Short mmCIF file of N, CA, C and O in Angstrom, two decimals:
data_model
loop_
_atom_site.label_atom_id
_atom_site.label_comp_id
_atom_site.label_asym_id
_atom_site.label_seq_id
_atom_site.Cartn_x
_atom_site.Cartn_y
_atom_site.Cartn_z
N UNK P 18 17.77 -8.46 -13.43
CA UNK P 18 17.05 -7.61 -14.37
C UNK P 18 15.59 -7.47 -13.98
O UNK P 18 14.97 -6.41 -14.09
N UNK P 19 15.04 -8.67 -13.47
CA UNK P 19 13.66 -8.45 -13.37
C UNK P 19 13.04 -7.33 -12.11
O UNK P 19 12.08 -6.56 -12.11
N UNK P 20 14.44 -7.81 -10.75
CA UNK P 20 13.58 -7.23 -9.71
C UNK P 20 14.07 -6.01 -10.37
O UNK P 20 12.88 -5.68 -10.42
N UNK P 21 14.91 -4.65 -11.13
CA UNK P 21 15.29 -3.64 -11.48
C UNK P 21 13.91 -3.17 -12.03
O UNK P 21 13.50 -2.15 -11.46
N UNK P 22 13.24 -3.57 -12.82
CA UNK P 22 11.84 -3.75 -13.54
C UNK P 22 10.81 -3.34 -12.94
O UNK P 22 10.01 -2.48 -13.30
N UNK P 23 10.81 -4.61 -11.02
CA UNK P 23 9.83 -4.58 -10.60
C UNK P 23 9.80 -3.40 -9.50
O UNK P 23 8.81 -2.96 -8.92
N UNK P 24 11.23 -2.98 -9.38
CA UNK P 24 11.03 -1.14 -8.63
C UNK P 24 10.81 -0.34 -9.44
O UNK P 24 10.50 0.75 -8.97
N UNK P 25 10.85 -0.46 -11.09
CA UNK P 25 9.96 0.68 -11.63
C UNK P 25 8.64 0.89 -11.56
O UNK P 25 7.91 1.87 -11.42
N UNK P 26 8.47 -0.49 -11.73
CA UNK P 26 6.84 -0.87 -11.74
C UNK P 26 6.58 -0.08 -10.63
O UNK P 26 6.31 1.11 -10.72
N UNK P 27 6.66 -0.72 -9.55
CA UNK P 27 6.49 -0.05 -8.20
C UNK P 27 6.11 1.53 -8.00
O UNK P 27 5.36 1.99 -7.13
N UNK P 28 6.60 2.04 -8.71
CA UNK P 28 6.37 3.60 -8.70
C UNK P 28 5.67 3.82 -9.41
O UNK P 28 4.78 4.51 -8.89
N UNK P 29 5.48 3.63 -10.46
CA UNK P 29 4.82 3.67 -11.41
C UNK P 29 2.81 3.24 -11.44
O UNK P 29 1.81 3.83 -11.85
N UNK P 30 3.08 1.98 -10.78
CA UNK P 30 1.78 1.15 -10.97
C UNK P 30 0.45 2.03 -10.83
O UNK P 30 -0.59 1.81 -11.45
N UNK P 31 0.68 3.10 -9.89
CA UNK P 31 -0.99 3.63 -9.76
C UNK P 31 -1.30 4.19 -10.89
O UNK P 31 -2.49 4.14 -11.23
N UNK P 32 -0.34 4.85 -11.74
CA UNK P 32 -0.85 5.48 -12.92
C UNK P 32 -0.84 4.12 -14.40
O UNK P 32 -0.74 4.35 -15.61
N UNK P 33 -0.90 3.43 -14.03
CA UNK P 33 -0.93 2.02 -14.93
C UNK P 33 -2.40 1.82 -15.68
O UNK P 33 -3.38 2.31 -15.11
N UNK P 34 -2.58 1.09 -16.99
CA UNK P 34 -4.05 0.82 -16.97
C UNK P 34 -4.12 -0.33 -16.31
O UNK P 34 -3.22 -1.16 -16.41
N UNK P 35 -5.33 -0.54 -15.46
CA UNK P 35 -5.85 -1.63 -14.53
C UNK P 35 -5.32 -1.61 -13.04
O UNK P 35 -5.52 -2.54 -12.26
N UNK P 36 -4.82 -0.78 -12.80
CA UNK P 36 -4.40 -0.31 -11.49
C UNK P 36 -5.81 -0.19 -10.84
O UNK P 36 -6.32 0.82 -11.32
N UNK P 37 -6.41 -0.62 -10.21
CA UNK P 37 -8.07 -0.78 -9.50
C UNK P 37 -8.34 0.66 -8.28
O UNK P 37 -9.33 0.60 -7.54
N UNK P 38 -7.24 2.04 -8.19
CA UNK P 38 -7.57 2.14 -7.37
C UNK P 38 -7.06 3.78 -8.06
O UNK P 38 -6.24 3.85 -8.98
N UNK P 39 -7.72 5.02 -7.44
CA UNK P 39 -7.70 6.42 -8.28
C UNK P 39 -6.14 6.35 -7.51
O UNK P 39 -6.00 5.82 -6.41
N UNK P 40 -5.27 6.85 -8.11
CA UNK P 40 -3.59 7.24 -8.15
C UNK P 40 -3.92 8.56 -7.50
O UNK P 40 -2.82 8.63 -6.95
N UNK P 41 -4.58 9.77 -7.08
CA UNK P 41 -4.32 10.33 -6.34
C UNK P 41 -4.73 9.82 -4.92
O UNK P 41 -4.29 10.42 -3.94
N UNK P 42 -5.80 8.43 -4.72
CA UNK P 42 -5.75 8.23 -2.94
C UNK P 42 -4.49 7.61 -2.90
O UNK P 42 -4.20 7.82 -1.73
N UNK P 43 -3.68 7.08 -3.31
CA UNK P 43 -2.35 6.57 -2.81
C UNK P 43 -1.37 7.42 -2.37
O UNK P 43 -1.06 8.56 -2.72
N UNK P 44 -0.87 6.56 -1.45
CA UNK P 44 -0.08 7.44 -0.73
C UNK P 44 1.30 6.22 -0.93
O UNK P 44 0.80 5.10 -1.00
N UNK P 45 2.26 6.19 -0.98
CA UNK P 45 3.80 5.45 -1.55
C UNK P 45 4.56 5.67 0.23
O UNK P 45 4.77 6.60 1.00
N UNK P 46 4.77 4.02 0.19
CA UNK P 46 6.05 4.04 1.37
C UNK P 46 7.00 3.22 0.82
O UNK P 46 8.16 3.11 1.21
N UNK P 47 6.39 2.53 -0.27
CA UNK P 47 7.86 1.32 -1.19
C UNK P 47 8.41 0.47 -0.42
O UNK P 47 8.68 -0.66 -0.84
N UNK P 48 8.71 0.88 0.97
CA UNK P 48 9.38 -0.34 2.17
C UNK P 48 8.59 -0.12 3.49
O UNK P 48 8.48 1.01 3.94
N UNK P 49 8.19 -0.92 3.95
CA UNK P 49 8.47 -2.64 3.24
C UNK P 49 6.69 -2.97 2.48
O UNK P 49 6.38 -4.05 1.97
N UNK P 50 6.09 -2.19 2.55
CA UNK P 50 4.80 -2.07 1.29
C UNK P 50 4.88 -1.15 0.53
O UNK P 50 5.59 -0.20 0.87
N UNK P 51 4.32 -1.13 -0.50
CA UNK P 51 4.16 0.04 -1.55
C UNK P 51 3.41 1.14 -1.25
O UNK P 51 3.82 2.25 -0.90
N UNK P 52 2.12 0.75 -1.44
CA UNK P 52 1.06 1.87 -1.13
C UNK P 52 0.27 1.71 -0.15
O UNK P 52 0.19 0.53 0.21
N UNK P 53 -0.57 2.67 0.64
CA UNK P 53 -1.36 2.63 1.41
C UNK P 53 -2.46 3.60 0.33
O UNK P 53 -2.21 4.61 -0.33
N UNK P 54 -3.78 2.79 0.49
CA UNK P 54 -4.38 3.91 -0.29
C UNK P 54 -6.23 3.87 0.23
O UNK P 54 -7.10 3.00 0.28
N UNK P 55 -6.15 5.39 0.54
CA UNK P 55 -7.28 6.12 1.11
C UNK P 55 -8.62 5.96 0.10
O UNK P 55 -8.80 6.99 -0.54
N UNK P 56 -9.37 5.14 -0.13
CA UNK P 56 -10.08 4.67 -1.06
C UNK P 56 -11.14 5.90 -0.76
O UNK P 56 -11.61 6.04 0.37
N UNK P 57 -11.53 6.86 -1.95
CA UNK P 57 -12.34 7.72 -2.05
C UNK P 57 -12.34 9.38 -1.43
O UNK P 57 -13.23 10.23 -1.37
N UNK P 58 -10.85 9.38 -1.02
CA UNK P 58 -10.69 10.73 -0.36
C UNK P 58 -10.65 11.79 -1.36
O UNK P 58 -11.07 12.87 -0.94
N UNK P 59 -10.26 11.79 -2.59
CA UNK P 59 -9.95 12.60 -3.46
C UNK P 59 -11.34 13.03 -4.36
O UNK P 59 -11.61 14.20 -4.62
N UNK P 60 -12.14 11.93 -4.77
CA UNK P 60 -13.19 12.15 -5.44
C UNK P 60 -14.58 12.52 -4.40
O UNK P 60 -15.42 13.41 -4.55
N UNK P 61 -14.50 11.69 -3.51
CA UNK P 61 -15.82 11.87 -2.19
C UNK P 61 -15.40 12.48 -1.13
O UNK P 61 -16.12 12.64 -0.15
N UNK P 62 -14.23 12.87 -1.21
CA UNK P 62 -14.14 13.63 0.09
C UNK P 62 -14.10 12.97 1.22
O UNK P 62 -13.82 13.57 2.26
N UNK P 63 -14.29 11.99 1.22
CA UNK P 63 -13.90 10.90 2.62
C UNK P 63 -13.57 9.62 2.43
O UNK P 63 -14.01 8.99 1.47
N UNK P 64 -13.06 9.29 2.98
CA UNK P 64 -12.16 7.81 2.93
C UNK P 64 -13.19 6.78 3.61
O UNK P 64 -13.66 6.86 4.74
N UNK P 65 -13.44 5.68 2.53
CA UNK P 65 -15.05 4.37 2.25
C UNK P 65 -14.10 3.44 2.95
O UNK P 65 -14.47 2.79 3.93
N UNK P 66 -12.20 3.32 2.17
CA UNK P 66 -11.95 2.31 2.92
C UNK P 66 -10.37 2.47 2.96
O UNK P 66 -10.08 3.56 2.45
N UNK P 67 -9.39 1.87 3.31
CA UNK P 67 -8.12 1.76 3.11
C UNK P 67 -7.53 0.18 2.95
O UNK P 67 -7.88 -0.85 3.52
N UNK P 68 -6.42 0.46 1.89
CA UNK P 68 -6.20 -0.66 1.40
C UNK P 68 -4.58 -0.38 1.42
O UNK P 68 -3.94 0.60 1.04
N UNK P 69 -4.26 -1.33 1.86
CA UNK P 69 -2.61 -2.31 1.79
C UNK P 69 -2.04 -3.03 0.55
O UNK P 69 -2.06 -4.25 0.38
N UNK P 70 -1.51 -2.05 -0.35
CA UNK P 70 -0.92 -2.32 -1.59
C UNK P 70 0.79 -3.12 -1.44
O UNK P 70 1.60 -2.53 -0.72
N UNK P 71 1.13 -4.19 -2.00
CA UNK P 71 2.13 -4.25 -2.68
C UNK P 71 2.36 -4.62 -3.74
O UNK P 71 1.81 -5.71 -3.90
N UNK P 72 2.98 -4.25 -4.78
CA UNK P 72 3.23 -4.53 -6.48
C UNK P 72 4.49 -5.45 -6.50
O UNK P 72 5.64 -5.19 -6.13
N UNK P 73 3.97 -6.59 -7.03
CA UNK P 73 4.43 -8.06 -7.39
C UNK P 73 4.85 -8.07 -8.92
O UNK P 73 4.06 -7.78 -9.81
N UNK P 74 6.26 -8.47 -9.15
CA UNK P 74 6.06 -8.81 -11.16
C UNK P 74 6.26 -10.23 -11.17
O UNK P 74 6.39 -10.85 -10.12
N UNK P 75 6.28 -10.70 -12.10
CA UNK P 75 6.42 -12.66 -12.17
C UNK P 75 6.07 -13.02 -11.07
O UNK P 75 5.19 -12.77 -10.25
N UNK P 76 7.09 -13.78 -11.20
CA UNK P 76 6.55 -15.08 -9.66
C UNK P 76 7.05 -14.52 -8.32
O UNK P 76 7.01 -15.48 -7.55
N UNK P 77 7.75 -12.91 -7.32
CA UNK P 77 7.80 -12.75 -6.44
C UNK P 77 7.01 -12.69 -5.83
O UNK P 77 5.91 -12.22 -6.11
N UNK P 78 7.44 -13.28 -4.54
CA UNK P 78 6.82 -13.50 -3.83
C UNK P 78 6.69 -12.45 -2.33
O UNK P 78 7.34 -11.41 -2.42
N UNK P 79 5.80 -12.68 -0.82
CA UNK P 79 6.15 -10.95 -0.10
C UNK P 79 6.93 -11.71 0.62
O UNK P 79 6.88 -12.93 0.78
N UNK P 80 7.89 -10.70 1.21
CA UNK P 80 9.16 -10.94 2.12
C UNK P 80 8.49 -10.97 2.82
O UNK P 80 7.30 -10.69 2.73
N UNK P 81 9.54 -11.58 4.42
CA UNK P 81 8.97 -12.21 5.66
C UNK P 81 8.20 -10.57 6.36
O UNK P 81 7.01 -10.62 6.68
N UNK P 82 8.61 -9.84 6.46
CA UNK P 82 7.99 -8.19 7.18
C UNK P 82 6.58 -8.38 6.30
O UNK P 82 5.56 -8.22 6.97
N UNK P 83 6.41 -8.67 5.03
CA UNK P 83 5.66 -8.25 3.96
C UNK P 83 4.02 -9.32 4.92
O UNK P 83 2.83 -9.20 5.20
N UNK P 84 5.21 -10.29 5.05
CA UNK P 84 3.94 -11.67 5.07
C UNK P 84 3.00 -11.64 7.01
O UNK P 84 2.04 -12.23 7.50
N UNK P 85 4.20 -10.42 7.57
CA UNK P 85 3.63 -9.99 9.18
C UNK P 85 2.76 -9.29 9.03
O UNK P 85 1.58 -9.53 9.31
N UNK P 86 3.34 -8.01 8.41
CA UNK P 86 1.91 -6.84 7.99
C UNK P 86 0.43 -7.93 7.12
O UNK P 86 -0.66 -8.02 7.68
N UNK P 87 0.61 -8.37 6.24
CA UNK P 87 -0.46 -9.07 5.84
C UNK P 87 -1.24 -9.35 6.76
O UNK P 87 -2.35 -8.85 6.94
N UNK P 88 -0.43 -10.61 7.73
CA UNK P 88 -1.26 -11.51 9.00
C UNK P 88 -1.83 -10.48 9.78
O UNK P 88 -3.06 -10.47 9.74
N UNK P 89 -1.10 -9.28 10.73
CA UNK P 89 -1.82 -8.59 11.10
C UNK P 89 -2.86 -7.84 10.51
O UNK P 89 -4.00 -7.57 10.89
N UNK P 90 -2.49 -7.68 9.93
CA UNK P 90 -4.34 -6.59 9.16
C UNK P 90 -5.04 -7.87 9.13
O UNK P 90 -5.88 -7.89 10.03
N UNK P 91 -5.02 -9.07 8.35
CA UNK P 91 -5.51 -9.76 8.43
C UNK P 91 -6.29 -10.46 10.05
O UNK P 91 -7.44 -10.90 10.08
N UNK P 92 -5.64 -10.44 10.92
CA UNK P 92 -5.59 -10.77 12.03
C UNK P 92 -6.47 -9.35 13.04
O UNK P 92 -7.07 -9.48 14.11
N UNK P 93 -6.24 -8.10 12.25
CA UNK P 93 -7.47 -7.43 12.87
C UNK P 93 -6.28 -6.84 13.88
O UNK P 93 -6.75 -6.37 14.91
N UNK P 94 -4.74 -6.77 13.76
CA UNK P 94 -3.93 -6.81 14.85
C UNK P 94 -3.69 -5.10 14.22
O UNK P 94 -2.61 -4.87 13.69
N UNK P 95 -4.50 -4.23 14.30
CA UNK P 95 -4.04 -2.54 13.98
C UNK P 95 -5.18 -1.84 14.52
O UNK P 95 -6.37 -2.15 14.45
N UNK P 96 -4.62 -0.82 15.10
CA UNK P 96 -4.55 0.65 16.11
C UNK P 96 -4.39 1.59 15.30
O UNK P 96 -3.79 1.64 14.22
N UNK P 97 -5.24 2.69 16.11
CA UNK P 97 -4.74 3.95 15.61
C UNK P 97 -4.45 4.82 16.80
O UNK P 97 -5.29 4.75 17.69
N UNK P 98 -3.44 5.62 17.01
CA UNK P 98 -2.75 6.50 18.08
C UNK P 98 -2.57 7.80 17.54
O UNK P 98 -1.77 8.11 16.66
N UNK P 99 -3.55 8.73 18.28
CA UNK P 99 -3.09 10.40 18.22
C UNK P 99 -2.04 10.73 19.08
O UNK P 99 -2.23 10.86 20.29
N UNK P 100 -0.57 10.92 18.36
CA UNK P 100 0.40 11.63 19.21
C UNK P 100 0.47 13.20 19.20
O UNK P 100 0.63 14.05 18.33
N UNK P 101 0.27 13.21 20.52
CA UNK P 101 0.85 14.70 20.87
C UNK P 101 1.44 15.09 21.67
O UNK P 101 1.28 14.52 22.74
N UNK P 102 2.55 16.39 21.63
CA UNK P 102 3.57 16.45 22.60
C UNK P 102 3.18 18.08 22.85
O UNK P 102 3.80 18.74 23.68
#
């Protein structure tokens, strides 16, 4: 019942009260994080910062993919690549 709950939440959360972050910079991937969100693109017109969302209910905890992405950002371990063909 709970995790059923915590994928509503999930969709839901940016438009939540106390959600810390404007619901139109988010952008939703749900797997294996929730949001990625463009801090200030919508109101300033340019993006101040980006932030790595996942929405937690009770006591879950992040899956093992959840706890890699963490370490790397944390770890400073991300690129950015212009593809073109």
């Amino acid at each position: 019942f709970g995790v059923n709950i915590g994928m509503y939440l999930e969709k839901i959360a940016p438009v939540l009260p106390g959600f810390s972050y404007d619901c139109h910079d988010c952008r939703a991937l749900f797997d294996p994080i929730d949001y990625i969100v463009f801090e200030g693109l919508t109101k300033k017109n340019r993006v101040e910062s980006i932030q790595v969302i996942d929405i937690k209910t009770g006591e879950s905890q992040l899956k093992e993919h959840q706890k890699q992405i963490k370490d790397a950002i944390e770890k400073k371990r991300v690129e950015w690549e212009t593809y073109r063909k």
